[in-house]
JSON list of C-alpha atoms in Angstrom, two decimals:
[
{"chain": "A", "resi": 122, "resn": "MET", "atom": "CA", "xyz": [250.84, -45.43, 144.82]},
{"chain": "A", "resi": 123, "resn": "LYS", "atom": "CA", "xyz": [251.75, -44.00, 141.04]},
{"chain": "A", "resi": 124, "resn": "HIS", "atom": "CA", "xyz": [248.81, -46.36, 139.73]},
{"chain": "A", "resi": 125, "resn": "PHE", "atom": "CA", "xyz": [246.61, -44.68, 142.22]},
{"chain": "A", "resi": 126, "resn": "ARG", "atom": "CA", "xyz": [247.56, -41.30, 141.29]},
{"chain": "A", "resi": 127, "resn": "PHE", "atom": "CA", "xyz": [247.31, -41.88, 137.59]},
{"chain": "A", "resi": 128, "resn": "ILE", "atom": "CA", "xyz": [243.61, -43.29, 138.20]},
{"chain": "A", "resi": 129, "resn": "GLN", "atom": "CA", "xyz": [242.79, -40.26, 140.26]},
{"chain": "A", "resi": 130, "resn": "ILE", "atom": "CA", "xyz": [244.11, -37.75, 137.49]},
{"chain": "A", "resi": 131, "resn": "MET", "atom": "CA", "xyz": [242.29, -39.79, 134.97]},
{"chain": "A", "resi": 132, "resn": "LEU", "atom": "CA", "xyz": [239.18, -39.62, 136.90]},
{"chain": "A", "resi": 133, "resn": "ILE", "atom": "CA", "xyz": [239.37, -35.86, 137.24]},
{"chain": "A", "resi": 134, "resn": "PHE", "atom": "CA", "xyz": [239.96, -35.46, 133.57]},
{"chain": "A", "resi": 135, "resn": "THR", "atom": "CA", "xyz": [237.03, -37.53, 132.57]},
{"chain": "A", "resi": 136, "resn": "LEU", "atom": "CA", "xyz": [234.92, -35.46, 134.95]},
{"chain": "A", "resi": 137, "resn": "LEU", "atom": "CA", "xyz": [235.87, -32.17, 133.41]},
{"chain": "A", "resi": 138, "resn": "CYS", "atom": "CA", "xyz": [235.33, -33.57, 129.95]},
{"chain": "A", "resi": 139, "resn": "VAL", "atom": "CA", "xyz": [231.90, -34.70, 130.90]},
{"chain": "A", "resi": 140, "resn": "LYS", "atom": "CA", "xyz": [231.12, -31.29, 132.47]},
{"chain": "A", "resi": 141, "resn": "SER", "atom": "CA", "xyz": [232.23, -29.61, 129.46]},
{"chain": "A", "resi": 142, "resn": "GLN", "atom": "CA", "xyz": [230.02, -31.86, 127.04]},
{"chain": "A", "resi": 143, "resn": "ALA", "atom": "CA", "xyz": [227.25, -30.91, 129.29]},
{"chain": "A", "resi": 144, "resn": "ALA", "atom": "CA", "xyz": [227.63, -27.32, 128.92]},
{"chain": "A", "resi": 145, "resn": "LEU", "atom": "CA", "xyz": [227.94, -27.46, 125.21]},
{"chain": "A", "resi": 146, "resn": "LYS", "atom": "CA", "xyz": [224.65, -29.28, 125.03]},
{"chain": "A", "resi": 147, "resn": "ASN", "atom": "CA", "xyz": [222.68, -26.29, 125.23]},
{"chain": "A", "resi": 148, "resn": "ASP", "atom": "CA", "xyz": [224.80, -24.34, 122.95]},
{"chain": "A", "resi": 149, "resn": "TYR", "atom": "CA", "xyz": [222.28, -24.53, 120.11]},
{"chain": "A", "resi": 150, "resn": "VAL", "atom": "CA", "xyz": [219.09, -22.55, 118.88]},
{"chain": "A", "resi": 151, "resn": "LEU", "atom": "CA", "xyz": [215.91, -24.25, 118.33]},
{"chain": "A", "resi": 152, "resn": "ILE", "atom": "CA", "xyz": [213.79, -23.26, 115.54]},
{"chain": "A", "resi": 153, "resn": "ILE", "atom": "CA", "xyz": [210.05, -24.03, 115.68]},
{"chain": "A", "resi": 154, "resn": "ASN", "atom": "CA", "xyz": [208.47, -23.70, 112.57]},
{"chain": "A", "resi": 155, "resn": "SER", "atom": "CA", "xyz": [204.88, -23.67, 112.44]},
{"chain": "A", "resi": 156, "resn": "TYR", "atom": "CA", "xyz": [204.36, -24.69, 108.87]},
{"chain": "A", "resi": 157, "resn": "THR", "atom": "CA", "xyz": [205.32, -28.08, 107.20]},
{"chain": "A", "resi": 158, "resn": "GLU", "atom": "CA", "xyz": [208.76, -28.79, 105.87]},
{"chain": "A", "resi": 159, "resn": "GLY", "atom": "CA", "xyz": [207.51, -27.90, 102.23]},
{"chain": "A", "resi": 160, "resn": "ASP", "atom": "CA", "xyz": [206.19, -24.38, 102.87]},
{"chain": "A", "resi": 161, "resn": "ALA", "atom": "CA", "xyz": [208.19, -21.87, 100.72]},
{"chain": "A", "resi": 162, "resn": "TRP", "atom": "CA", "xyz": [207.92, -18.74, 102.78]},
{"chain": "A", "resi": 163, "resn": "ALA", "atom": "CA", "xyz": [208.85, -20.32, 106.21]},
{"chain": "A", "resi": 164, "resn": "ASN", "atom": "CA", "xyz": [211.51, -22.48, 104.37]},
{"chain": "A", "resi": 165, "resn": "ARG", "atom": "CA", "xyz": [213.03, -19.08, 103.17]},
{"chain": "A", "resi": 166, "resn": "VAL", "atom": "CA", "xyz": [213.13, -17.43, 106.46]},
{"chain": "A", "resi": 167, "resn": "GLN", "atom": "CA", "xyz": [214.32, -20.65, 108.22]},
{"chain": "A", "resi": 168, "resn": "SER", "atom": "CA", "xyz": [217.09, -21.07, 105.60]},
{"chain": "A", "resi": 169, "resn": "VAL", "atom": "CA", "xyz": [218.41, -17.31, 106.34]},
{"chain": "A", "resi": 170, "resn": "ILE", "atom": "CA", "xyz": [218.29, -17.83, 110.03]},
{"chain": "A", "resi": 171, "resn": "THR", "atom": "CA", "xyz": [220.08, -21.13, 109.84]},
{"chain": "A", "resi": 172, "resn": "GLN", "atom": "CA", "xyz": [222.98, -20.08, 107.76]},
{"chain": "A", "resi": 173, "resn": "ASP", "atom": "CA", "xyz": [223.59, -16.95, 109.86]},
{"chain": "A", "resi": 174, "resn": "LEU", "atom": "CA", "xyz": [223.44, -18.74, 113.14]},
{"chain": "A", "resi": 175, "resn": "HIS", "atom": "CA", "xyz": [225.67, -21.70, 111.73]},
{"chain": "A", "resi": 176, "resn": "HIS", "atom": "CA", "xyz": [227.82, -20.20, 109.51]},
{"chain": "A", "resi": 177, "resn": "GLU", "atom": "CA", "xyz": [228.49, -16.73, 110.89]},
{"chain": "A", "resi": 178, "resn": "LYS", "atom": "CA", "xyz": [228.01, -17.62, 114.74]},
{"chain": "A", "resi": 179, "resn": "ASP", "atom": "CA", "xyz": [228.99, -21.14, 114.67]},
{"chain": "A", "resi": 180, "resn": "LEU", "atom": "CA", "xyz": [226.05, -22.24, 116.75]},
{"chain": "A", "resi": 181, "resn": "SER", "atom": "CA", "xyz": [224.34, -25.60, 116.09]},
{"chain": "A", "resi": 182, "resn": "VAL", "atom": "CA", "xyz": [220.62, -25.22, 114.95]},
{"chain": "A", "resi": 183, "resn": "LYS", "atom": "CA", "xyz": [217.77, -27.74, 115.62]},
{"chain": "A", "resi": 184, "resn": "LEU", "atom": "CA", "xyz": [214.59, -27.60, 113.76]},
{"chain": "A", "resi": 185, "resn": "GLU", "atom": "CA", "xyz": [211.17, -28.54, 114.84]},
{"chain": "A", "resi": 186, "resn": "TYR", "atom": "CA", "xyz": [207.95, -28.47, 112.42]},
{"chain": "A", "resi": 187, "resn": "LEU", "atom": "CA", "xyz": [204.77, -28.14, 114.41]},
{"chain": "A", "resi": 188, "resn": "ASN", "atom": "CA", "xyz": [202.33, -28.64, 111.35]},
{"chain": "A", "resi": 189, "resn": "ASN", "atom": "CA", "xyz": [199.92, -26.34, 113.37]},
{"chain": "A", "resi": 190, "resn": "CYS", "atom": "CA", "xyz": [196.91, -26.92, 110.83]},
{"chain": "A", "resi": 191, "resn": "ASN", "atom": "CA", "xyz": [196.94, -30.42, 111.98]},
{"chain": "A", "resi": 192, "resn": "PHE", "atom": "CA", "xyz": [195.98, -29.95, 115.62]},
{"chain": "A", "resi": 193, "resn": "THR", "atom": "CA", "xyz": [192.65, -31.18, 116.10]},
{"chain": "A", "resi": 194, "resn": "SER", "atom": "CA", "xyz": [192.11, -30.33, 119.81]},
{"chain": "A", "resi": 195, "resn": "LEU", "atom": "CA", "xyz": [193.67, -28.39, 122.74]},
{"chain": "A", "resi": 196, "resn": "GLN", "atom": "CA", "xyz": [194.72, -31.66, 124.13]},
{"chain": "A", "resi": 197, "resn": "HIS", "atom": "CA", "xyz": [196.64, -32.55, 120.96]},
{"chain": "A", "resi": 198, "resn": "ALA", "atom": "CA", "xyz": [198.24, -29.28, 120.91]},
{"chain": "A", "resi": 199, "resn": "ASN", "atom": "CA", "xyz": [199.33, -29.48, 124.50]},
{"chain": "A", "resi": 200, "resn": "GLU", "atom": "CA", "xyz": [200.76, -33.19, 123.61]},
{"chain": "A", "resi": 201, "resn": "VAL", "atom": "CA", "xyz": [202.75, -32.11, 120.83]},
{"chain": "A", "resi": 202, "resn": "MET", "atom": "CA", "xyz": [204.29, -29.14, 122.54]},
{"chain": "A", "resi": 203, "resn": "ASN", "atom": "CA", "xyz": [205.07, -31.25, 125.76]},
{"chain": "A", "resi": 204, "resn": "GLN", "atom": "CA", "xyz": [206.54, -33.79, 123.73]},
{"chain": "A", "resi": 205, "resn": "LEU", "atom": "CA", "xyz": [208.95, -30.90, 122.14]},
{"chain": "A", "resi": 206, "resn": "TYR", "atom": "CA", "xyz": [209.80, -29.62, 125.74]},
{"chain": "A", "resi": 207, "resn": "LYS", "atom": "CA", "xyz": [210.62, -33.27, 126.55]},
{"chain": "A", "resi": 208, "resn": "THR", "atom": "CA", "xyz": [212.79, -33.79, 123.40]},
{"chain": "A", "resi": 209, "resn": "TYR", "atom": "CA", "xyz": [215.05, -30.81, 124.35]},
{"chain": "A", "resi": 210, "resn": "SER", "atom": "CA", "xyz": [215.88, -31.73, 127.98]},
{"chain": "A", "resi": 211, "resn": "TYR", "atom": "CA", "xyz": [218.93, -29.72, 127.42]},
{"chain": "A", "resi": 212, "resn": "LYS", "atom": "CA", "xyz": [217.26, -26.16, 126.94]},
{"chain": "A", "resi": 213, "resn": "PRO", "atom": "CA", "xyz": [218.42, -24.22, 124.11]},
{"chain": "A", "resi": 214, "resn": "ARG", "atom": "CA", "xyz": [220.21, -20.93, 124.20]},
{"chain": "A", "resi": 215, "resn": "SER", "atom": "CA", "xyz": [217.33, -19.18, 122.45]},
{"chain": "A", "resi": 216, "resn": "VAL", "atom": "CA", "xyz": [214.19, -20.16, 120.37]},
{"chain": "A", "resi": 217, "resn": "VAL", "atom": "CA", "xyz": [213.28, -18.67, 117.00]},
{"chain": "A", "resi": 218, "resn": "ILE", "atom": "CA", "xyz": [209.64, -19.18, 116.04]},
{"chain": "A", "resi": 219, "resn": "ILE", "atom": "CA", "xyz": [208.46, -18.98, 112.41]},
{"chain": "A", "resi": 220, "resn": "GLY", "atom": "CA", "xyz": [204.69, -17.96, 112.17]},
{"chain": "A", "resi": 221, "resn": "ASP", "atom": "CA", "xyz": [201.99, -16.98, 114.28]},
{"chain": "A", "resi": 222, "resn": "ALA", "atom": "CA", "xyz": [200.70, -20.45, 115.08]},
{"chain": "A", "resi": 223, "resn": "GLY", "atom": "CA", "xyz": [204.13, -21.57, 116.58]},
{"chain": "A", "resi": 224, "resn": "TRP", "atom": "CA", "xyz": [203.95, -18.49, 118.82]},
{"chain": "A", "resi": 225, "resn": "ILE", "atom": "CA", "xyz": [200.42, -19.11, 120.18]},
{"chain": "A", "resi": 226, "resn": "SER", "atom": "CA", "xyz": [201.37, -22.91, 120.67]},
{"chain": "A", "resi": 227, "resn": "TYR", "atom": "CA", "xyz": [204.61, -21.88, 122.52]},
{"chain": "A", "resi": 228, "resn": "ARG", "atom": "CA", "xyz": [203.30, -19.18, 124.75]},
{"chain": "A", "resi": 229, "resn": "SER", "atom": "CA", "xyz": [200.18, -21.30, 125.46]},
{"chain": "A", "resi": 230, "resn": "THR", "atom": "CA", "xyz": [202.13, -24.18, 126.82]},
{"chain": "A", "resi": 231, "resn": "LEU", "atom": "CA", "xyz": [205.20, -22.74, 127.81]},
{"chain": "A", "resi": 232, "resn": "PRO", "atom": "CA", "xyz": [206.70, -24.73, 130.82]},
{"chain": "A", "resi": 233, "resn": "GLU", "atom": "CA", "xyz": [208.01, -22.51, 133.74]},
{"chain": "A", "resi": 234, "resn": "SER", "atom": "CA", "xyz": [211.64, -24.07, 133.05]},
{"chain": "A", "resi": 235, "resn": "TRP", "atom": "CA", "xyz": [211.71, -22.51, 129.69]},
{"chain": "A", "resi": 236, "resn": "LYS", "atom": "CA", "xyz": [210.44, -18.83, 130.52]},
{"chain": "A", "resi": 237, "resn": "LYS", "atom": "CA", "xyz": [213.74, -17.31, 130.80]},
{"chain": "A", "resi": 238, "resn": "ILE", "atom": "CA", "xyz": [214.89, -18.44, 127.02]},
{"chain": "A", "resi": 239, "resn": "PRO", "atom": "CA", "xyz": [214.96, -15.63, 124.72]},
{"chain": "A", "resi": 240, "resn": "VAL", "atom": "CA", "xyz": [212.48, -15.74, 121.85]},
{"chain": "A", "resi": 241, "resn": "LEU", "atom": "CA", "xyz": [212.73, -14.20, 118.22]},
{"chain": "A", "resi": 242, "resn": "LEU", "atom": "CA", "xyz": [209.14, -14.37, 116.68]},
{"chain": "A", "resi": 243, "resn": "THR", "atom": "CA", "xyz": [209.03, -13.98, 112.96]},
{"chain": "A", "resi": 244, "resn": "THR", "atom": "CA", "xyz": [205.50, -13.11, 111.99]},
{"chain": "A", "resi": 245, "resn": "VAL", "atom": "CA", "xyz": [203.63, -11.08, 109.24]},
{"chain": "A", "resi": 246, "resn": "ARG", "atom": "CA", "xyz": [200.77, -9.97, 111.53]},
{"chain": "A", "resi": 247, "resn": "GLU", "atom": "CA", "xyz": [200.70, -7.30, 114.33]},
{"chain": "A", "resi": 248, "resn": "TYR", "atom": "CA", "xyz": [198.31, -9.23, 116.64]},
{"chain": "A", "resi": 249, "resn": "THR", "atom": "CA", "xyz": [197.91, -12.91, 117.90]},
{"chain": "A", "resi": 250, "resn": "ILE", "atom": "CA", "xyz": [194.87, -15.00, 118.97]},
{"chain": "A", "resi": 251, "resn": "SER", "atom": "CA", "xyz": [194.39, -17.80, 121.76]},
{"chain": "A", "resi": 252, "resn": "LEU", "atom": "CA", "xyz": [195.30, -21.41, 121.23]},
{"chain": "A", "resi": 253, "resn": "GLU", "atom": "CA", "xyz": [191.62, -22.10, 121.57]},
{"chain": "A", "resi": 254, "resn": "ASP", "atom": "CA", "xyz": [190.73, -19.73, 118.61]},
{"chain": "A", "resi": 255, "resn": "LEU", "atom": "CA", "xyz": [193.62, -21.27, 116.65]},
{"chain": "A", "resi": 256, "resn": "ILE", "atom": "CA", "xyz": [192.29, -24.62, 116.76]},
{"chain": "A", "resi": 257, "resn": "SER", "atom": "CA", "xyz": [188.40, -23.81, 116.42]},
{"chain": "A", "resi": 258, "resn": "GLY", "atom": "CA", "xyz": [188.79, -22.97, 112.89]},
{"chain": "A", "resi": 259, "resn": "LYS", "atom": "CA", "xyz": [186.62, -19.69, 113.41]},
{"chain": "A", "resi": 260, "resn": "GLU", "atom": "CA", "xyz": [186.78, -16.94, 111.12]},
{"chain": "A", "resi": 261, "resn": "LEU", "atom": "CA", "xyz": [189.20, -14.05, 111.78]},
{"chain": "A", "resi": 262, "resn": "ARG", "atom": "CA", "xyz": [186.48, -11.55, 112.08]},
{"chain": "A", "resi": 263, "resn": "LYS", "atom": "CA", "xyz": [184.75, -13.64, 114.97]},
{"chain": "A", "resi": 264, "resn": "ILE", "atom": "CA", "xyz": [187.71, -14.05, 117.34]},
{"chain": "A", "resi": 265, "resn": "LYS", "atom": "CA", "xyz": [189.52, -11.80, 119.86]},
{"chain": "A", "resi": 266, "resn": "LEU", "atom": "CA", "xyz": [192.62, -10.32, 118.37]},
{"chain": "A", "resi": 267, "resn": "ILE", "atom": "CA", "xyz": [195.49, -9.85, 120.98]},
{"chain": "A", "resi": 268, "resn": "PRO", "atom": "CA", "xyz": [197.98, -7.03, 119.77]},
{"chain": "A", "resi": 269, "resn": "PHE", "atom": "CA", "xyz": [201.82, -7.67, 120.24]},
{"chain": "A", "resi": 270, "resn": "ARG", "atom": "CA", "xyz": [203.23, -5.33, 122.68]}
]
Protein backbone atom coordinates (compact mmCIF):
# COMPACT_ATOMS: atom_id res chain seq x y z
CA MET A 1 0.00 0.00 0.00
CA LYS A 2 2.82 2.43 0.86
CA HIS A 3 4.48 1.61 -2.45
CA PHE A 4 1.25 2.40 -4.31
CA ARG A 5 0.83 5.70 -2.43
CA PHE A 6 4.42 6.68 -3.25
CA ILE A 7 3.86 5.96 -6.95
CA GLN A 8 0.62 7.94 -6.86
CA ILE A 9 2.34 10.97 -5.26
CA MET A 10 5.21 10.78 -7.78
CA LEU A 11 2.73 10.61 -10.67
CA ILE A 12 0.89 13.71 -9.43
CA PHE A 13 4.19 15.54 -8.93
CA THR A 14 5.33 14.60 -12.45
CA LEU A 15 2.05 15.79 -13.97
CA LEU A 16 2.31 19.11 -12.14
CA CYS A 17 5.89 19.58 -13.35
CA VAL A 18 4.91 18.81 -16.96
CA LYS A 19 1.98 21.22 -16.73
CA SER A 20 4.16 24.02 -15.34
CA GLN A 21 6.77 23.42 -18.06
CA ALA A 22 4.04 23.66 -20.72
CA ALA A 23 2.92 26.96 -19.21
CA LEU A 24 6.48 28.29 -19.38
CA LYS A 25 6.93 27.36 -23.04
CA ASN A 26 4.98 30.38 -24.22
CA ASP A 27 6.68 32.74 -21.80
CA TYR A 28 8.79 34.29 -24.52
CA VAL A 29 8.67 37.13 -27.01
CA LEU A 30 9.18 36.42 -30.68
CA ILE A 31 11.07 39.05 -32.67
CA ILE A 32 10.46 38.86 -36.40
CA ASN A 33 13.16 40.81 -38.18
CA SER A 34 12.31 41.72 -41.79
CA TYR A 35 15.94 42.01 -42.72
CA THR A 36 19.00 39.79 -42.78
CA GLU A 37 21.11 39.16 -39.73
CA GLY A 38 23.70 41.72 -40.82
CA ASP A 39 21.46 44.77 -41.27
CA ALA A 40 22.86 47.48 -38.96
CA TRP A 41 19.65 49.44 -38.30
CA ALA A 42 17.57 46.34 -37.60
CA ASN A 43 20.29 44.84 -35.41
CA ARG A 44 20.45 47.99 -33.24
CA VAL A 45 16.67 47.99 -32.76
CA GLN A 46 16.68 44.26 -32.08
CA SER A 47 19.53 44.56 -29.59
CA VAL A 48 17.79 47.24 -27.52
CA ILE A 49 14.53 45.27 -27.44
CA THR A 50 16.28 42.00 -26.61
CA GLN A 51 18.32 43.51 -23.79
CA ASP A 52 15.26 45.12 -22.24
CA LEU A 53 13.13 41.99 -22.43
CA HIS A 54 15.80 39.57 -21.37
CA HIS A 55 17.60 41.55 -18.69
CA GLU A 56 14.92 43.87 -17.32
CA LYS A 57 11.83 41.70 -17.69
CA ASP A 58 13.52 38.27 -17.48
CA LEU A 59 11.72 37.09 -20.62
CA SER A 60 13.14 34.71 -23.14
CA VAL A 61 13.52 36.13 -26.65
CA LYS A 62 13.43 34.14 -29.88
CA LEU A 63 14.55 35.65 -33.19
CA GLU A 64 13.49 35.00 -36.75
CA TYR A 65 15.01 36.68 -39.81
CA LEU A 66 12.67 36.82 -42.79
CA ASN A 67 15.05 38.16 -45.44
CA ASN A 68 11.95 39.55 -47.15
CA CYS A 69 13.92 40.79 -50.13
CA ASN A 70 14.36 37.14 -51.11
CA PHE A 71 10.63 36.44 -51.44
CA THR A 72 10.08 35.43 -55.05
CA SER A 73 6.31 34.92 -55.07
CA LEU A 74 3.21 34.99 -52.88
CA GLN A 75 3.50 31.24 -52.54
CA HIS A 76 7.09 31.55 -51.31
CA ALA A 77 6.11 34.24 -48.77
CA ASN A 78 3.21 32.10 -47.54
CA GLU A 79 5.47 29.05 -47.22
CA VAL A 80 8.05 30.96 -45.19
CA MET A 81 5.45 32.46 -42.87
CA ASN A 82 3.51 29.19 -42.46
CA GLN A 83 6.75 27.46 -41.51
CA LEU A 84 7.37 30.17 -38.91
CA TYR A 85 3.92 29.61 -37.37
CA LYS A 86 4.51 25.84 -37.29
CA THR A 87 7.95 26.28 -35.71
CA TYR A 88 6.38 28.16 -32.82
CA SER A 89 3.58 25.77 -31.94
CA TYR A 90 3.73 27.19 -28.41
CA LYS A 91 2.63 30.70 -29.23
CA PRO A 92 4.65 33.62 -27.89
CA ARG A 93 3.47 36.03 -25.23
CA SER A 94 3.86 38.80 -27.82
CA VAL A 95 5.46 39.48 -31.19
CA VAL A 96 7.83 42.32 -32.09
CA ILE A 97 8.16 43.02 -35.80
CA ILE A 98 11.13 45.00 -37.08
CA GLY A 99 10.49 46.60 -40.45
CA ASP A 100 7.62 47.16 -42.83
CA ALA A 101 8.08 43.99 -44.86
CA GLY A 102 7.81 41.79 -41.77
CA TRP A 103 4.52 43.45 -40.84
CA ILE A 104 3.17 43.06 -44.38
CA SER A 105 4.06 39.37 -44.41
CA TYR A 106 2.77 38.77 -40.89
CA ARG A 107 -0.63 40.44 -41.29
CA SER A 108 -1.18 38.89 -44.74
CA THR A 109 -0.60 35.31 -43.56
CA LEU A 110 -1.71 35.44 -39.92
CA PRO A 111 -3.51 32.27 -38.82
CA GLU A 112 -6.61 32.59 -36.68
CA SER A 113 -4.83 31.05 -33.69
CA TRP A 114 -2.30 33.93 -33.62
CA LYS A 115 -4.74 36.83 -33.93
CA LYS A 116 -4.98 37.59 -30.21
CA ILE A 117 -1.22 37.80 -29.70
CA PRO A 118 -0.16 41.43 -29.06
CA VAL A 119 2.14 42.90 -31.70
CA LEU A 120 4.64 45.74 -31.44
CA LEU A 121 5.65 47.13 -34.82
CA THR A 122 8.85 49.10 -35.35
CA THR A 123 8.80 50.89 -38.67
CA VAL A 124 9.97 54.12 -40.24
CA ARG A 125 6.96 54.80 -42.45
CA GLU A 126 3.42 55.94 -41.73
CA TYR A 127 1.90 53.56 -44.26
CA THR A 128 2.07 49.98 -45.45
CA ILE A 129 1.43 48.11 -48.70
CA SER A 130 -0.03 44.74 -49.69
CA LEU A 131 2.05 41.57 -49.79
CA GLU A 132 1.43 41.39 -53.55
CA ASP A 133 2.91 44.85 -54.04
CA LEU A 134 5.84 44.05 -51.76
CA ILE A 135 6.80 41.04 -53.85
CA SER A 136 6.06 42.69 -57.21
CA GLY A 137 9.01 45.06 -57.03
CA LYS A 138 6.89 47.93 -58.38
CA GLU A 139 7.99 51.46 -57.74
CA LEU A 140 6.48 53.01 -54.61
CA ARG A 141 4.67 55.70 -56.56
CA LYS A 142 2.82 53.02 -58.59
CA ILE A 143 1.28 51.09 -55.69
CA LYS A 144 -1.55 51.68 -53.24
CA LEU A 145 -0.34 53.00 -49.88
CA ILE A 146 -2.33 51.89 -46.84
CA PRO A 147 -2.01 54.29 -43.86
CA PHE A 148 -1.50 52.93 -40.35
CA ARG A 149 -4.38 53.73 -38.01
